[in-house]
PDB file of C-alpha atoms in Angstrom:
ATOM      1  CA  ASN A   1      13.932  -2.730  14.951  1.00 65.00           C
ATOM      2  CA  ALA A   2      13.437  -4.678  11.751  1.00 78.00           C
ATOM      3  CA  GLY A   3       9.691  -4.380  11.231  1.00 95.00           C
ATOM      4  CA  VAL A   4       8.690  -6.415   8.248  1.00 97.00           C
ATOM      5  CA  THR A   5      11.421  -8.161   6.319  1.00 97.00           C
ATOM      6  CA  GLN A   6      11.081  -9.629   2.873  1.00 98.00           C
ATOM      7  CA  THR A   7      13.415 -11.937   0.970  1.00 97.00           C
ATOM      8  CA  PRO A   8      14.660 -12.000  -1.670  1.00 97.00           C
ATOM      9  CA  LYS A   9      14.887  -8.330  -2.656  1.00 97.00           C
ATOM     10  CA  PHE A  10      15.246  -9.136  -6.375  1.00 97.00           C
ATOM     11  CA  GLN A  11      14.594 -12.293  -8.357  1.00 97.00           C
ATOM     12  CA  VAL A  12      14.570 -13.251 -12.046  1.00 97.00           C
ATOM     13  CA  LEU A  13      12.710 -16.329 -13.155  1.00 97.00           C
ATOM     14  CA  LYS A  14      12.020 -18.057 -16.345  1.00 97.00           C
ATOM     15  CA  THR A  15       8.366 -18.868 -17.337  1.00 98.00           C
ATOM     16  CA  GLY A  16       7.232 -21.949 -15.550  1.00 97.00           C
ATOM     17  CA  GLN A  17       9.726 -21.884 -12.748  1.00 97.00           C
ATOM     18  CA  SER A  18       8.456 -21.743  -9.152  1.00 97.00           C
ATOM     19  CA  MET A  19       9.516 -19.749  -6.141  1.00 96.00           C
ATOM     20  CA  THR A  20       8.571 -18.686  -2.667  1.00 98.00           C
ATOM     21  CA  LEU A  21       8.664 -15.150  -1.443  1.00 98.00           C
ATOM     22  CA  GLN A  22       9.379 -14.954   2.302  1.00 98.00           C
ATOM     23  CA  CYS A  23       8.002 -12.341   4.815  1.00 98.00           C
ATOM     24  CA  ALA A  24       8.541 -12.166   8.477  1.00 98.00           C
ATOM     25  CA  GLN A  25       7.464  -9.502  11.021  1.00 97.00           C
ATOM     26  CA  ASP A  26       8.803  -8.944  14.507  1.00 96.00           C
ATOM     27  CA  MET A  27       5.978  -6.675  15.814  1.00 95.00           C
ATOM     28  CA  ASN A  28       3.692  -9.502  17.016  1.00 94.00           C
ATOM     29  CA  HIS A  29       1.069  -8.377  14.598  1.00 95.00           C
ATOM     30  CA  ASN A  30      -1.962 -10.533  13.965  1.00 95.00           C
ATOM     31  CA  SER A  31      -2.595  -9.809  10.233  1.00 95.00           C
ATOM     32  CA  MET A  32      -0.383 -10.101   7.317  1.00 97.00           C
ATOM     33  CA  TYR A  33      -0.846  -9.228   3.640  1.00 98.00           C
ATOM     34  CA  TRP A  34       0.650  -9.806   0.242  1.00 98.00           C
ATOM     35  CA  TYR A  35       0.268  -7.014  -2.379  1.00 98.00           C
ATOM     36  CA  ARG A  36       1.574  -6.457  -5.900  1.00 98.00           C
ATOM     37  CA  GLN A  37       2.240  -3.137  -7.505  1.00 97.00           C
ATOM     38  CA  ASP A  38       2.499  -2.697 -11.278  1.00 95.00           C
ATOM     39  CA  PRO A  39       3.267   0.473 -13.262  1.00 88.00           C
ATOM     40  CA  GLY A  40       0.194   2.633 -13.642  1.00 82.00           C
ATOM     41  CA  MET A  41      -1.798   0.506 -11.109  1.00 85.00           C
ATOM     42  CA  GLY A  42      -2.478   0.940  -7.455  1.00 86.00           C
ATOM     43  CA  LEU A  43      -1.338  -1.696  -5.007  1.00 95.00           C
ATOM     44  CA  ARG A  44      -3.592  -4.789  -5.343  1.00 96.00           C
ATOM     45  CA  LEU A  45      -4.166  -7.333  -2.583  1.00 96.00           C
ATOM     46  CA  ILE A  46      -3.214 -10.918  -3.513  1.00 98.00           C
ATOM     47  CA  TYR A  47      -3.893 -12.849  -0.265  1.00 98.00           C
ATOM     48  CA  TYR A  48      -4.119 -11.937   3.365  1.00 97.00           C
ATOM     49  CA  SER A  49      -4.057 -13.720   6.760  1.00 97.00           C
ATOM     50  CA  ALA A  50      -6.245 -12.116   9.322  1.00 94.00           C
ATOM     51  CA  SER A  51      -4.760 -14.201  12.098  1.00 93.00           C
ATOM     52  CA  GLU A  52      -2.445 -17.221  12.528  1.00 93.00           C
ATOM     53  CA  GLY A  53      -3.967 -20.196  10.894  1.00 91.00           C
ATOM     54  CA  THR A  54      -6.180 -18.385   8.493  1.00 95.00           C
ATOM     55  CA  THR A  55      -5.693 -17.151   4.934  1.00 97.00           C
ATOM     56  CA  ASP A  56      -8.109 -15.492   2.456  1.00 97.00           C
ATOM     57  CA  LYS A  57      -8.078 -14.448  -1.136  1.00 97.00           C
ATOM     58  CA  GLY A  58      -7.756 -10.777  -2.062  1.00 95.00           C
ATOM     59  CA  GLU A  59      -8.371  -9.105  -5.366  1.00 93.00           C
ATOM     60  CA  VAL A  60      -5.899 -10.934  -7.545  1.00 96.00           C
ATOM     61  CA  PRO A  61      -5.115 -14.370  -6.107  1.00 97.00           C
ATOM     62  CA  ASN A  62      -4.991 -16.396  -9.290  1.00 97.00           C
ATOM     63  CA  GLY A  63      -1.461 -18.016  -9.892  1.00 97.00           C
ATOM     64  CA  TYR A  64      -0.466 -17.689  -6.159  1.00 98.00           C
ATOM     65  CA  ASN A  65      -0.596 -19.694  -3.022  1.00 97.00           C
ATOM     66  CA  VAL A  66       0.199 -18.554   0.500  1.00 98.00           C
ATOM     67  CA  SER A  67       1.148 -20.126   3.828  1.00 97.00           C
ATOM     68  CA  ARG A  68       0.860 -18.482   7.309  1.00 96.00           C
ATOM     69  CA  LEU A  69       3.695 -20.583   8.786  1.00 89.00           C
ATOM     70  CA  ASN A  70       3.298 -19.147  12.297  1.00 95.00           C
ATOM     71  CA  LYS A  71       2.442 -15.675  13.776  1.00 96.00           C
ATOM     72  CA  ARG A  72       5.683 -14.088  12.359  1.00 97.00           C
ATOM     73  CA  GLU A  73       5.839 -15.562   8.861  1.00 97.00           C
ATOM     74  CA  PHE A  74       3.662 -15.373   5.782  1.00 98.00           C
ATOM     75  CA  SER A  75       5.001 -16.740   2.451  1.00 98.00           C
ATOM     76  CA  LEU A  76       3.775 -16.370  -1.133  1.00 98.00           C
ATOM     77  CA  ARG A  77       4.323 -19.043  -3.676  1.00 98.00           C
ATOM     78  CA  LEU A  78       4.330 -18.888  -7.384  1.00 97.00           C
ATOM     79  CA  GLU A  79       3.987 -22.509  -8.589  1.00 94.00           C
ATOM     80  CA  SER A  80       4.481 -21.801 -12.309  1.00 96.00           C
ATOM     81  CA  ALA A  81       5.602 -18.295 -13.001  1.00 96.00           C
ATOM     82  CA  ALA A  82       4.181 -16.353 -15.959  1.00 97.00           C
ATOM     83  CA  PRO A  83       5.425 -13.016 -17.425  1.00 97.00           C
ATOM     84  CA  SER A  84       2.208 -11.437 -16.188  1.00 97.00           C
ATOM     85  CA  GLN A  85       3.534 -11.946 -12.676  1.00 98.00           C
ATOM     86  CA  THR A  86       6.428  -9.670 -13.229  1.00 97.00           C
ATOM     87  CA  SER A  87       5.838  -7.072 -10.524  1.00 97.00           C
ATOM     88  CA  VAL A  88       7.002  -5.593  -7.282  1.00 98.00           C
ATOM     89  CA  TYR A  89       5.598  -7.565  -4.412  1.00 98.00           C
ATOM     90  CA  PHE A  90       5.071  -6.017  -0.941  1.00 98.00           C
ATOM     91  CA  CYS A  91       4.249  -7.836   2.319  1.00 98.00           C
ATOM     92  CA  ALA A  92       2.574  -5.918   5.044  1.00 98.00           C
ATOM     93  CA  SER A  93       1.557  -6.528   8.617  1.00 97.00           C
ATOM     94  CA  GLU A  94      -1.070  -4.988  10.925  1.00 95.00           C
ATOM     95  CA  ASP A  95      -1.742  -5.356  14.610  1.00 90.00           C
ATOM     96  CA  ASN A  96      -5.444  -5.270  14.412  1.00 80.00           C
ATOM     97  CA  LEU A  97      -8.273  -3.568  12.527  1.00 76.00           C
ATOM     98  CA  ALA A  98      -8.858  -1.082  15.320  1.00 79.00           C
ATOM     99  CA  LYS A  99      -5.286   0.229  14.973  1.00 78.00           C
ATOM    100  CA  ASN A 100      -5.726   0.598  11.262  1.00 84.00           C
ATOM    101  CA  ILE A 101      -2.159   0.941  10.288  1.00 92.00           C
ATOM    102  CA  GLN A 102      -0.345  -1.413   7.883  1.00 95.00           C
ATOM    103  CA  TYR A 103       3.426  -1.712   7.960  1.00 96.00           C
ATOM    104  CA  PHE A 104       5.111  -2.620   4.631  1.00 97.00           C
ATOM    105  CA  GLY A 105       8.326  -4.511   3.846  1.00 98.00           C
ATOM    106  CA  ALA A 106      10.767  -3.094   1.393  1.00 97.00           C
ATOM    107  CA  GLY A 107       9.454  -5.177  -1.438  1.00 97.00           C
ATOM    108  CA  THR A 108      10.610  -7.956  -3.721  1.00 97.00           C
ATOM    109  CA  ARG A 109      11.169  -7.013  -7.375  1.00 97.00           C
ATOM    110  CA  LEU A 110      10.402 -10.044  -9.534  1.00 97.00           C
ATOM    111  CA  SER A 111      11.007 -10.429 -13.274  1.00 97.00           C
ATOM    112  CA  VAL A 112       9.582 -13.453 -15.064  1.00 97.00           C
ATOM    113  CA  LEU A 113      11.196 -13.879 -18.593  1.00 96.00           C
TER     114      LEU A 113
ATOM    115  CA  ARG B   1     -15.399   3.474 -12.562  1.00 57.00           C
ATOM    116  CA  LYS B   2     -12.229   2.816 -10.562  1.00 69.00           C
ATOM    117  CA  GLU B   3     -12.763   2.425  -6.804  1.00 90.00           C
ATOM    118  CA  VAL B   4     -10.279   5.118  -5.924  1.00 95.00           C
ATOM    119  CA  GLU B   5      -9.187   7.773  -8.427  1.00 95.00           C
ATOM    120  CA  GLN B   6      -6.343  10.229  -8.150  1.00 94.00           C
ATOM    121  CA  ASP B   7      -4.855  12.811 -10.448  1.00 88.00           C
ATOM    122  CA  PRO B   8      -1.465  10.994 -11.404  1.00 85.00           C
ATOM    123  CA  GLY B   9       0.370  14.257 -11.730  1.00 87.00           C
ATOM    124  CA  PRO B  10       3.193  14.860 -11.807  1.00 92.00           C
ATOM    125  CA  PHE B  11       2.833  17.950  -9.794  1.00 94.00           C
ATOM    126  CA  ASN B  12       6.147  20.022 -10.075  1.00 96.00           C
ATOM    127  CA  VAL B  13       6.035  22.817  -7.476  1.00 97.00           C
ATOM    128  CA  PRO B  14       8.791  25.186  -6.107  1.00 97.00           C
ATOM    129  CA  GLU B  15      10.080  25.017  -2.528  1.00 98.00           C
ATOM    130  CA  GLY B  16       7.769  26.750  -0.217  1.00 98.00           C
ATOM    131  CA  ALA B  17       4.637  26.294  -2.433  1.00 97.00           C
ATOM    132  CA  THR B  18       1.268  25.030  -1.241  1.00 97.00           C
ATOM    133  CA  VAL B  19      -0.050  22.052  -3.131  1.00 97.00           C
ATOM    134  CA  ALA B  20      -3.307  20.092  -2.949  1.00 96.00           C
ATOM    135  CA  PHE B  21      -4.140  16.580  -3.942  1.00 94.00           C
ATOM    136  CA  ASN B  22      -7.596  15.183  -4.431  1.00 94.00           C
ATOM    137  CA  CYS B  23      -9.098  11.774  -4.461  1.00 95.00           C
ATOM    138  CA  THR B  24     -12.520  10.321  -5.031  1.00 96.00           C
ATOM    139  CA  TYR B  25     -13.823   6.962  -4.080  1.00 95.00           C
ATOM    140  CA  SER B  26     -16.776   5.030  -5.420  1.00 94.00           C
ATOM    141  CA  ASN B  27     -17.866   2.796  -2.511  1.00 89.00           C
ATOM    142  CA  SER B  28     -20.059   4.741  -0.237  1.00 87.00           C
ATOM    143  CA  ALA B  29     -19.636   1.991   2.492  1.00 88.00           C
ATOM    144  CA  SER B  30     -15.938   2.959   2.886  1.00 87.00           C
ATOM    145  CA  GLN B  31     -15.217   3.605   6.504  1.00 88.00           C
ATOM    146  CA  SER B  32     -11.568   4.455   6.936  1.00 93.00           C
ATOM    147  CA  PHE B  33      -9.469   6.787   4.851  1.00 95.00           C
ATOM    148  CA  PHE B  34      -5.720   7.418   4.667  1.00 95.00           C
ATOM    149  CA  TRP B  35      -2.910   8.952   2.829  1.00 97.00           C
ATOM    150  CA  TYR B  36       0.257   6.894   2.357  1.00 97.00           C
ATOM    151  CA  ARG B  37       3.539   8.197   1.018  1.00 97.00           C
ATOM    152  CA  GLN B  38       5.766   6.157  -1.222  1.00 97.00           C
ATOM    153  CA  ASP B  39       9.244   7.273  -2.113  1.00 96.00           C
ATOM    154  CA  CYS B  40      10.837   6.096  -5.307  1.00 94.00           C
ATOM    155  CA  ARG B  41      11.504   2.410  -5.320  1.00 92.00           C
ATOM    156  CA  LYS B  42      10.453   2.136  -1.556  1.00 96.00           C
ATOM    157  CA  GLU B  43       7.621   0.828   0.267  1.00 97.00           C
ATOM    158  CA  PRO B  44       4.498   2.732   1.151  1.00 97.00           C
ATOM    159  CA  LYS B  45       4.334   4.386   4.556  1.00 96.00           C
ATOM    160  CA  LEU B  46       1.356   5.781   6.352  1.00 95.00           C
ATOM    161  CA  LEU B  47       1.332   9.580   6.229  1.00 96.00           C
ATOM    162  CA  MET B  48      -1.878  10.254   8.012  1.00 95.00           C
ATOM    163  CA  SER B  49      -5.324   8.947   8.631  1.00 93.00           C
ATOM    164  CA  VAL B  50      -8.168  11.167   7.446  1.00 94.00           C
ATOM    165  CA  TYR B  51     -11.037  11.868   9.839  1.00 89.00           C
ATOM    166  CA  SER B  52     -14.510  13.235   9.126  1.00 88.00           C
ATOM    167  CA  SER B  53     -13.730  16.587  10.989  1.00 88.00           C
ATOM    168  CA  GLY B  54     -10.535  17.043   9.052  1.00 89.00           C
ATOM    169  CA  ASN B  55      -7.079  16.770  10.644  1.00 93.00           C
ATOM    170  CA  GLU B  56      -3.725  18.428  10.598  1.00 95.00           C
ATOM    171  CA  ASP B  57      -0.242  17.202  11.140  1.00 94.00           C
ATOM    172  CA  GLY B  58       2.304  19.899  10.916  1.00 96.00           C
ATOM    173  CA  ARG B  59       2.303  21.152   7.280  1.00 98.00           C
ATOM    174  CA  PHE B  60      -0.109  18.505   6.144  1.00 98.00           C
ATOM    175  CA  THR B  61      -3.884  18.898   6.349  1.00 97.00           C
ATOM    176  CA  ALA B  62      -6.324  16.206   5.374  1.00 97.00           C
ATOM    177  CA  GLN B  63     -10.071  16.710   4.677  1.00 96.00           C
ATOM    178  CA  LEU B  64     -12.968  14.186   4.031  1.00 96.00           C
ATOM    179  CA  ASN B  65     -16.300  14.897   2.468  1.00 94.00           C
ATOM    180  CA  ARG B  66     -18.318  11.789   2.785  1.00 93.00           C
ATOM    181  CA  ALA B  67     -21.341  13.374   0.883  1.00 93.00           C
ATOM    182  CA  SER B  68     -19.204  13.886  -2.193  1.00 93.00           C
ATOM    183  CA  GLN B  69     -16.955  10.850  -1.556  1.00 94.00           C
ATOM    184  CA  TYR B  70     -13.890  13.041  -1.728  1.00 94.00           C
ATOM    185  CA  ILE B  71     -10.684  13.151   0.133  1.00 96.00           C
ATOM    186  CA  SER B  72      -7.993  15.864  -0.020  1.00 96.00           C
ATOM    187  CA  LEU B  73      -4.431  16.405   1.197  1.00 97.00           C
ATOM    188  CA  LEU B  74      -2.892  19.903   1.434  1.00 97.00           C
ATOM    189  CA  ILE B  75       0.823  20.361   1.860  1.00 98.00           C
ATOM    190  CA  ARG B  76       1.970  23.831   2.950  1.00 98.00           C
ATOM    191  CA  ASP B  77       5.484  25.209   2.606  1.00 98.00           C
ATOM    192  CA  SER B  78       6.620  22.310   0.461  1.00 98.00           C
ATOM    193  CA  LYS B  79      10.149  20.868   1.129  1.00 98.00           C
ATOM    194  CA  LEU B  80      12.438  19.040  -1.204  1.00 98.00           C
ATOM    195  CA  SER B  81      12.049  16.077   1.054  1.00 97.00           C
ATOM    196  CA  ASP B  82       8.221  15.994   0.337  1.00 98.00           C
ATOM    197  CA  SER B  83       8.931  14.742  -3.221  1.00 98.00           C
ATOM    198  CA  ALA B  84       7.280  11.388  -3.384  1.00 97.00           C
ATOM    199  CA  THR B  85       4.093   9.670  -4.621  1.00 96.00           C
ATOM    200  CA  TYR B  86       1.026  10.166  -2.415  1.00 97.00           C
ATOM    201  CA  LEU B  87      -1.390   7.324  -2.268  1.00 97.00           C
ATOM    202  CA  CYS B  88      -5.058   7.749  -1.355  1.00 96.00           C
ATOM    203  CA  VAL B  89      -6.308   4.668   0.440  1.00 96.00           C
ATOM    204  CA  VAL B  90      -9.776   3.560   1.602  1.00 95.00           C
ATOM    205  CA  ARG B  91     -11.119   0.701   3.682  1.00 94.00           C
ATOM    206  CA  GLY B  92     -14.631  -0.673   4.291  1.00 89.00           C
ATOM    207  CA  ALA B  93     -16.020  -1.243   7.709  1.00 86.00           C
ATOM    208  CA  GLY B  94     -14.562  -4.401   9.210  1.00 86.00           C
ATOM    209  CA  SER B  95     -12.674  -5.158   5.983  1.00 89.00           C
ATOM    210  CA  TYR B  96      -9.146  -6.382   5.943  1.00 91.00           C
ATOM    211  CA  GLN B  97      -8.583  -5.117   2.446  1.00 91.00           C
ATOM    212  CA  LEU B  98      -7.183  -1.658   1.721  1.00 93.00           C
ATOM    213  CA  THR B  99      -8.097  -0.233  -1.648  1.00 94.00           C
ATOM    214  CA  PHE B 100      -5.247   1.963  -3.093  1.00 95.00           C
ATOM    215  CA  GLY B 101      -5.406   4.744  -5.707  1.00 95.00           C
ATOM    216  CA  LYS B 102      -2.691   4.779  -8.336  1.00 94.00           C
ATOM    217  CA  GLY B 103      -0.958   7.722  -6.584  1.00 95.00           C
ATOM    218  CA  THR B 104      -0.093  11.340  -7.264  1.00 95.00           C
ATOM    219  CA  LYS B 105       3.572  12.089  -7.969  1.00 95.00           C
ATOM    220  CA  LEU B 106       4.950  15.220  -6.424  1.00 97.00           C
ATOM    221  CA  SER B 107       8.264  16.860  -7.247  1.00 97.00           C
ATOM    222  CA  VAL B 108       9.427  19.827  -5.130  1.00 98.00           C
ATOM    223  CA  ILE B 109      11.956  21.872  -7.151  1.00 97.00           C
ATOM    224  CA  PRO B 110      14.649  24.107  -5.536  1.00 94.00           C
TER     225      PRO B 110
END
């Protein structure tokens, strides 16, 4: 019963490098989300995908791109990493708004030097 | 003013104590309310939704006051395993976005 799986768990990048954070869910959920969590801040929404084939910006989308590859997978790409993107990134999924429960992955800890 | 405000704590309480957390939200159009729990270096997990009439789940009681835009969480008979950060979360009607507070850290001491 995997739920929401994120890879990698840890990553260190140099400024300017690119990488893609992967997220997959096995609960047949429609909606998927990417958040970042920084010390002293609440979780902030980067992008979300309400359903397969759609993506929308959240509160802090600058510097990121996303792809909803299929219903299961939602990836987050950093094209040119900056130290300000050092954070813990969480992916989440949700069946539908009526259920009103988001399930989170274990997170990816990213450091940009 | 931040959208969701919580006392960051930490709250250090002995086992068996009762502890209450408070949260205020600024958007009067908020429609859904939750408490999530986050253990150290782990992901957030839904603890309970908060309903207008108030609701209870075992030792946990949540209250909502829409007029004052205030949410509370009461934990009775605290256990060591309750040690975590408690996140107050709100959502607007029909909105996909959850707005999180910064969290209140609880440490239950033997």
